Amino acid sequence: METVSTNRAFGGVQGVYKHASAACGTDMTFSVYVPPHEAGAKLPVVWYLSGLTCTHANVTDKGEYRRLCAELGLIFVAPDTSPRGEGVADDPDGAYDFGLGAGFYVDATQAPFAQHYRMLSYVTQDLPALIAAEFPAADMTRQSIMGHSMGGHGALTIGLTFPDRYKAVSAFAPIVAPSQVPWGHKALGGYLGEDRAVWRKHDAVALIEDGARVADLLVDQGDADNFLAEQLKPHLLEQACAAAGIPLTLRLQPGYDHSYYCISTFMGDHLRWHAERLMRDG
């Protein structure tokens, strides 16, 4: 692991790091905030998955999470959104919603993306192993996951797929049903092929319909989000959770859009939600 930068913040350390990823077959960059703590202490780990066009830097620069993480004793990990580097395939038309910056947190099976686009394995296997090895304060028995937009899709689907690993799951403006919206049609078709039965494993609403369960969910969604009606459709998650008996706190925030102004405003609520569940016994 190579240290790109470290900065003191709220008594802890905000770092940016690079490593050679076995899952993605290329170098990957990520950020980690470690709050102040006593020697030998073990702290819970919150994963944050970013959205389309983003890198680790968006939430690191704009997320306003460090004060609360220092207060609550949470390690905050922000991976990149896709593999990058020489030889990594991209959308042939350079579109923002597929290819670089748009890995959709799946393991691609379709050429030419299958070689490097293995973001599911990266986020759930590769990077956690590195965090456990390189950050001695990280308590990998207490993990939670959140994300925004495409990353909200990733947080929901990964949380539903591994409910015993992640003790809390939340999202900002998530793509809740990619099988039913244009972003998802393009990404899931391009990475996984046209068999929609395969898509269901990467669709939060479909996972819930097929029996996946978590204890509860928190979602914040701005009502001025220009992607709300066509791409996000939170009412589909609300319906699925109601039918499955999953307690969902869905907050439609008046006047908020899809940007980090929304995320930073409600980040503290999400971190407290995660901390409460991460600190529980058992």
CSV table of C-alpha atoms in Angstrom, one decimal:
chain,number,residue,atom,x,y,z
A,1,MET,CA,0.0,0.0,0.0
A,2,GLU,CA,1.3,3.4,-1.0
A,3,THR,CA,0.4,6.5,1.0
A,4,VAL,CA,-0.6,9.3,-1.4
A,5,SER,CA,-1.3,11.9,1.3
A,6,THR,CA,-2.2,12.3,5.0
A,7,ASN,CA,-3.8,15.3,6.8
A,8,ARG,CA,-4.7,15.9,10.4
A,9,ALA,CA,-8.4,16.5,10.9
A,10,PHE,CA,-10.5,16.7,14.1
A,11,GLY,CA,-7.7,15.0,15.9
A,12,GLY,CA,-7.6,12.0,13.5
A,13,VAL,CA,-5.9,11.3,10.2
A,14,GLN,CA,-7.5,11.6,6.7
A,15,GLY,CA,-5.4,9.6,4.4
A,16,VAL,CA,-5.5,8.8,0.7
A,17,TYR,CA,-3.8,5.5,-0.4
A,18,LYS,CA,-3.1,3.5,-3.5
A,19,HIS,CA,-2.6,-0.3,-4.0
A,20,ALA,CA,-2.4,-2.9,-6.6
A,21,SER,CA,-5.8,-4.6,-6.6
A,22,ALA,CA,-6.0,-8.3,-7.3
A,23,ALA,CA,-9.7,-8.1,-8.0
A,24,CYS,CA,-9.5,-5.3,-10.6
A,25,GLY,CA,-6.1,-6.1,-12.0
A,26,THR,CA,-5.0,-2.5,-11.7
A,27,ASP,CA,-4.0,0.1,-9.2
A,28,MET,CA,-6.8,1.5,-7.1
A,29,THR,CA,-7.0,4.6,-5.0
A,30,PHE,CA,-9.1,5.0,-1.8
A,31,SER,CA,-9.4,7.2,1.2
A,32,VAL,CA,-9.6,6.4,4.9
A,33,TYR,CA,-10.4,8.6,7.9
A,34,VAL,CA,-9.2,7.2,11.2
A,35,PRO,CA,-10.5,9.2,14.2
A,36,PRO,CA,-8.5,9.9,17.3
A,37,HIS,CA,-8.4,6.9,19.6
A,38,GLU,CA,-6.5,5.3,22.4
A,39,ALA,CA,-3.7,2.9,21.5
A,40,GLY,CA,-5.0,-0.6,20.9
A,41,ALA,CA,-8.6,0.5,20.5
A,42,LYS,CA,-10.7,-1.2,17.8
A,43,LEU,CA,-13.2,1.0,15.9
A,44,PRO,CA,-16.1,0.2,13.7
A,45,VAL,CA,-15.8,0.7,9.9
A,46,VAL,CA,-18.3,2.6,7.8
A,47,TRP,CA,-18.0,2.1,4.0
A,48,TYR,CA,-19.2,4.9,1.7
A,49,LEU,CA,-19.8,4.1,-2.0
A,50,SER,CA,-19.9,7.0,-4.4
A,51,GLY,CA,-22.0,7.7,-7.5
A,52,LEU,CA,-21.6,8.1,-11.2
A,53,THR,CA,-18.5,10.1,-12.4
A,54,CYS,CA,-17.1,10.2,-8.9
A,55,THR,CA,-13.9,9.0,-7.3
A,56,HIS,CA,-12.9,8.6,-3.6
A,57,ALA,CA,-12.2,12.4,-3.7
A,58,ASN,CA,-15.8,13.6,-3.9
A,59,VAL,CA,-17.0,12.5,-0.5
A,60,THR,CA,-13.5,13.0,1.0
A,61,ASP,CA,-13.6,16.7,-0.1
A,62,LYS,CA,-17.3,17.5,0.2
A,63,GLY,CA,-18.9,14.9,2.5
A,64,GLU,CA,-18.4,16.7,5.8
A,65,TYR,CA,-18.1,13.5,7.8
A,66,ARG,CA,-14.9,13.9,9.8
A,67,ARG,CA,-16.2,15.9,12.8
A,68,LEU,CA,-19.0,13.3,13.4
A,69,CYS,CA,-16.6,10.3,12.8
A,70,ALA,CA,-14.2,11.8,15.4
A,71,GLU,CA,-17.1,12.3,17.8
A,72,LEU,CA,-18.6,8.8,17.3
A,73,GLY,CA,-15.3,6.9,16.9
A,74,LEU,CA,-16.0,5.6,13.3
A,75,ILE,CA,-13.4,4.8,10.6
A,76,PHE,CA,-14.7,6.0,7.2
A,77,VAL,CA,-13.6,4.2,4.0
A,78,ALA,CA,-14.3,5.6,0.5
A,79,PRO,CA,-13.3,3.4,-2.4
A,80,ASP,CA,-13.2,4.5,-6.1
A,81,THR,CA,-16.2,3.9,-8.3
A,82,SER,CA,-14.4,1.8,-11.0
A,83,PRO,CA,-11.1,0.5,-12.1
A,84,ARG,CA,-8.8,2.9,-13.9
A,85,GLY,CA,-5.5,3.0,-15.7
A,86,GLU,CA,-3.9,1.7,-18.9
A,87,GLY,CA,-5.8,-1.1,-20.6
A,88,VAL,CA,-9.0,-0.5,-18.6
A,89,ALA,CA,-12.0,-0.5,-21.0
A,90,ASP,CA,-14.3,2.5,-21.2
A,91,ASP,CA,-17.6,3.4,-22.8
A,92,PRO,CA,-16.8,3.6,-26.5
A,93,ASP,CA,-18.7,6.9,-26.7
A,94,GLY,CA,-17.2,8.3,-23.6
A,95,ALA,CA,-20.5,8.5,-21.8
A,96,TYR,CA,-20.6,9.3,-18.1
A,97,ASP,CA,-22.9,6.5,-17.1
A,98,PHE,CA,-20.9,3.5,-18.2
A,99,GLY,CA,-17.3,2.5,-18.0
A,100,LEU,CA,-14.8,4.7,-16.1
A,101,GLY,CA,-16.4,6.1,-13.0
A,102,ALA,CA,-19.4,3.9,-13.4
A,103,GLY,CA,-18.6,0.4,-12.2
A,104,PHE,CA,-22.0,-0.1,-10.6
A,105,TYR,CA,-20.5,-2.4,-7.9
A,106,VAL,CA,-20.9,-5.6,-9.9
A,107,ASP,CA,-18.4,-8.2,-11.2
A,108,ALA,CA,-18.7,-7.8,-15.0
A,109,THR,CA,-19.0,-11.0,-17.1
A,110,GLN,CA,-19.1,-9.4,-20.6
A,111,ALA,CA,-16.0,-8.5,-22.7
A,112,PRO,CA,-14.1,-6.3,-22.6
A,113,PHE,CA,-15.2,-5.3,-19.1
A,114,ALA,CA,-14.9,-8.6,-17.3
A,115,GLN,CA,-11.1,-8.3,-17.0
A,116,HIS,CA,-11.1,-5.3,-14.7
A,117,TYR,CA,-14.6,-4.3,-13.7
A,118,ARG,CA,-14.9,-6.4,-10.6
A,119,MET,CA,-16.1,-3.8,-8.2
A,120,LEU,CA,-18.3,-6.2,-6.1
A,121,SER,CA,-15.3,-8.3,-5.3
A,122,TYR,CA,-13.1,-5.2,-4.8
A,123,VAL,CA,-15.5,-3.7,-2.2
A,124,THR,CA,-16.4,-6.9,-0.4
A,125,GLN,CA,-13.2,-8.9,-0.5
A,126,ASP,CA,-10.1,-7.1,-1.9
A,127,LEU,CA,-10.2,-3.8,-0.1
A,128,PRO,CA,-11.6,-5.1,3.2
A,129,ALA,CA,-8.6,-7.5,3.4
A,130,LEU,CA,-6.3,-4.6,2.9
A,131,ILE,CA,-8.0,-2.4,5.5
A,132,ALA,CA,-7.8,-5.3,8.0
A,133,ALA,CA,-4.1,-5.7,7.3
A,134,GLU,CA,-3.0,-2.1,7.2
A,135,PHE,CA,-5.3,-0.3,9.7
A,136,PRO,CA,-4.9,-2.0,13.1
A,137,ALA,CA,-7.7,0.1,14.6
A,138,ALA,CA,-10.3,-1.3,12.2
A,139,ASP,CA,-12.7,-3.7,13.8
A,140,MET,CA,-13.8,-5.8,10.8
A,141,THR,CA,-16.5,-7.5,13.0
A,142,ARG,CA,-18.3,-4.2,13.0
A,143,GLN,CA,-18.9,-2.9,9.5
A,144,SER,CA,-21.7,-0.9,7.9
A,145,ILE,CA,-22.3,0.5,4.5
A,146,MET,CA,-23.8,3.6,2.9
A,147,GLY,CA,-23.7,5.3,-0.5
A,148,HIS,CA,-25.0,7.9,-2.9
A,149,SER,CA,-26.9,7.4,-6.2
A,150,MET,CA,-25.1,4.5,-8.0
A,151,GLY,CA,-23.3,4.1,-4.7
A,152,GLY,CA,-26.6,4.0,-2.9
A,153,HIS,CA,-27.5,1.1,-5.2
A,154,GLY,CA,-24.3,-0.5,-4.3
A,155,ALA,CA,-24.8,0.0,-0.6
A,156,LEU,CA,-28.4,-1.4,-0.7
A,157,THR,CA,-27.5,-4.4,-2.8
A,158,ILE,CA,-24.3,-5.3,-1.0
A,159,GLY,CA,-26.1,-4.8,2.4
A,160,LEU,CA,-28.9,-7.0,1.3
A,161,THR,CA,-26.5,-9.7,0.0
A,162,PHE,CA,-24.3,-9.8,3.1
A,163,PRO,CA,-26.8,-8.9,5.9
A,164,ASP,CA,-24.6,-10.6,8.6
A,165,ARG,CA,-21.6,-8.5,7.7
A,166,TYR,CA,-23.0,-5.0,7.6
A,167,LYS,CA,-24.8,-4.0,10.8
A,168,ALA,CA,-26.3,-0.9,9.2
A,169,VAL,CA,-27.3,0.1,5.7
A,170,SER,CA,-28.3,3.6,4.4
A,171,ALA,CA,-28.3,5.6,1.2
A,172,PHE,CA,-28.6,9.0,-0.3
A,173,ALA,CA,-30.8,9.2,-3.5
A,174,PRO,CA,-30.1,5.6,-4.4
A,175,ILE,CA,-30.9,3.8,-7.7
A,176,VAL,CA,-33.3,1.4,-6.0
A,177,ALA,CA,-34.4,-0.7,-9.0
A,178,PRO,CA,-31.8,-0.5,-11.8
A,179,SER,CA,-33.6,-3.3,-13.7
A,180,GLN,CA,-36.4,-0.7,-14.2
A,181,VAL,CA,-34.5,2.5,-15.2
A,182,PRO,CA,-32.3,3.6,-18.1
A,183,TRP,CA,-29.1,3.8,-16.0
A,184,GLY,CA,-29.5,0.3,-14.9
A,185,HIS,CA,-30.6,-1.1,-18.3
A,186,LYS,CA,-27.3,0.2,-19.8
A,187,ALA,CA,-25.0,-0.8,-16.9
A,188,LEU,CA,-26.4,-4.2,-16.1
A,189,GLY,CA,-26.8,-5.1,-19.7
A,190,GLY,CA,-23.3,-3.9,-20.6
A,191,TYR,CA,-21.6,-5.6,-17.7
A,192,LEU,CA,-23.7,-8.7,-17.1
A,193,GLY,CA,-25.4,-9.4,-20.4
A,194,GLU,CA,-29.1,-9.4,-21.3
A,195,ASP,CA,-30.3,-12.2,-18.9
A,196,ARG,CA,-32.5,-10.2,-16.6
A,197,ALA,CA,-32.6,-13.0,-14.1
A,198,VAL,CA,-28.9,-12.3,-13.5
A,199,TRP,CA,-29.7,-8.6,-13.0
A,200,ARG,CA,-32.0,-9.4,-10.0
A,201,LYS,CA,-29.0,-10.1,-7.8
A,202,HIS,CA,-27.9,-6.5,-8.3
A,203,ASP,CA,-31.2,-4.8,-7.9
A,204,ALA,CA,-32.3,-3.8,-4.3
A,205,VAL,CA,-36.0,-4.1,-5.0
A,206,ALA,CA,-35.6,-7.4,-6.8
A,207,LEU,CA,-33.4,-8.8,-4.0
A,208,ILE,CA,-36.1,-7.9,-1.4
A,209,GLU,CA,-38.8,-9.4,-3.6
A,210,ASP,CA,-36.7,-12.6,-3.8
A,211,GLY,CA,-36.3,-12.9,0.0
A,212,ALA,CA,-33.3,-10.8,1.0
A,213,ARG,CA,-33.7,-9.0,4.3
A,214,VAL,CA,-32.0,-6.5,6.6
A,215,ALA,CA,-33.1,-5.2,10.0
A,216,ASP,CA,-33.9,-1.7,8.7
A,217,LEU,CA,-33.0,0.9,6.2
A,218,LEU,CA,-32.5,4.7,6.1
A,219,VAL,CA,-32.8,6.6,2.8
A,220,ASP,CA,-32.7,10.4,2.2
A,221,GLN,CA,-33.9,11.7,-1.1
A,222,GLY,CA,-34.2,15.3,-2.2
A,223,ASP,CA,-37.6,16.2,-3.8
A,224,ALA,CA,-35.8,18.6,-6.2
A,225,ASP,CA,-33.5,15.9,-7.5
A,226,ASN,CA,-33.7,16.0,-11.3
A,227,PHE,CA,-33.1,12.2,-11.5
A,228,LEU,CA,-35.9,11.4,-9.1
A,229,ALA,CA,-38.7,10.4,-11.4
A,230,GLU,CA,-36.8,8.7,-14.2
A,231,GLN,CA,-33.8,7.0,-12.5
A,232,LEU,CA,-34.3,6.7,-8.8
A,233,LYS,CA,-37.9,5.8,-8.1
A,234,PRO,CA,-37.8,5.5,-4.3
A,235,HIS,CA,-41.4,4.6,-4.1
A,236,LEU,CA,-40.5,1.2,-5.5
A,237,LEU,CA,-38.2,0.5,-2.5
A,238,GLU,CA,-41.0,1.8,-0.2
A,239,GLN,CA,-43.4,-0.7,-1.7
A,240,ALA,CA,-41.0,-3.6,-1.6
A,241,CYS,CA,-40.0,-2.9,2.0
A,242,ALA,CA,-43.7,-2.6,3.1
A,243,ALA,CA,-44.5,-6.0,1.4
A,244,ALA,CA,-41.5,-7.6,3.0
A,245,GLY,CA,-41.9,-6.1,6.5
A,246,ILE,CA,-38.5,-4.3,6.4
A,247,PRO,CA,-38.7,-1.0,8.4
A,248,LEU,CA,-37.7,1.7,6.0
A,249,THR,CA,-37.1,5.3,7.0
A,250,LEU,CA,-37.6,7.2,3.7
A,251,ARG,CA,-37.2,10.9,4.1
A,252,LEU,CA,-38.1,13.1,1.1
A,253,GLN,CA,-36.2,16.3,1.8
A,254,PRO,CA,-37.9,19.5,0.4
A,255,GLY,CA,-35.9,21.6,-2.0
A,256,TYR,CA,-32.8,19.3,-2.0
A,257,ASP,CA,-31.2,18.1,-5.2
A,258,HIS,CA,-28.8,15.3,-6.2
A,259,SER,CA,-25.6,17.1,-5.1
A,260,TYR,CA,-23.2,16.9,-2.1
A,261,TYR,CA,-25.1,19.9,-0.6
A,262,CYS,CA,-27.8,17.3,0.1
A,263,ILE,CA,-25.4,14.6,1.2
A,264,SER,CA,-23.4,16.8,3.5
A,265,THR,CA,-26.5,18.2,5.1
A,266,PHE,CA,-27.8,14.8,6.2
A,267,MET,CA,-24.5,12.9,6.6
A,268,GLY,CA,-24.6,13.4,10.4
A,269,ASP,CA,-28.0,11.8,10.6
A,270,HIS,CA,-26.7,8.8,8.7
A,271,LEU,CA,-23.5,8.5,10.8
A,272,ARG,CA,-25.5,8.5,14.0
A,273,TRP,CA,-27.8,5.9,12.6
A,274,HIS,CA,-24.8,3.7,11.8
A,275,ALA,CA,-23.0,4.3,15.1
A,276,GLU,CA,-26.1,3.3,17.1
A,277,ARG,CA,-26.3,0.0,15.3
A,278,LEU,CA,-22.5,-0.6,15.2
A,279,MET,CA,-22.2,-0.1,19.0
A,280,ARG,CA,-24.9,-2.6,19.9
A,281,ASP,CA,-23.9,-5.8,21.5
A,282,GLY,CA,-24.4,-9.0,19.6
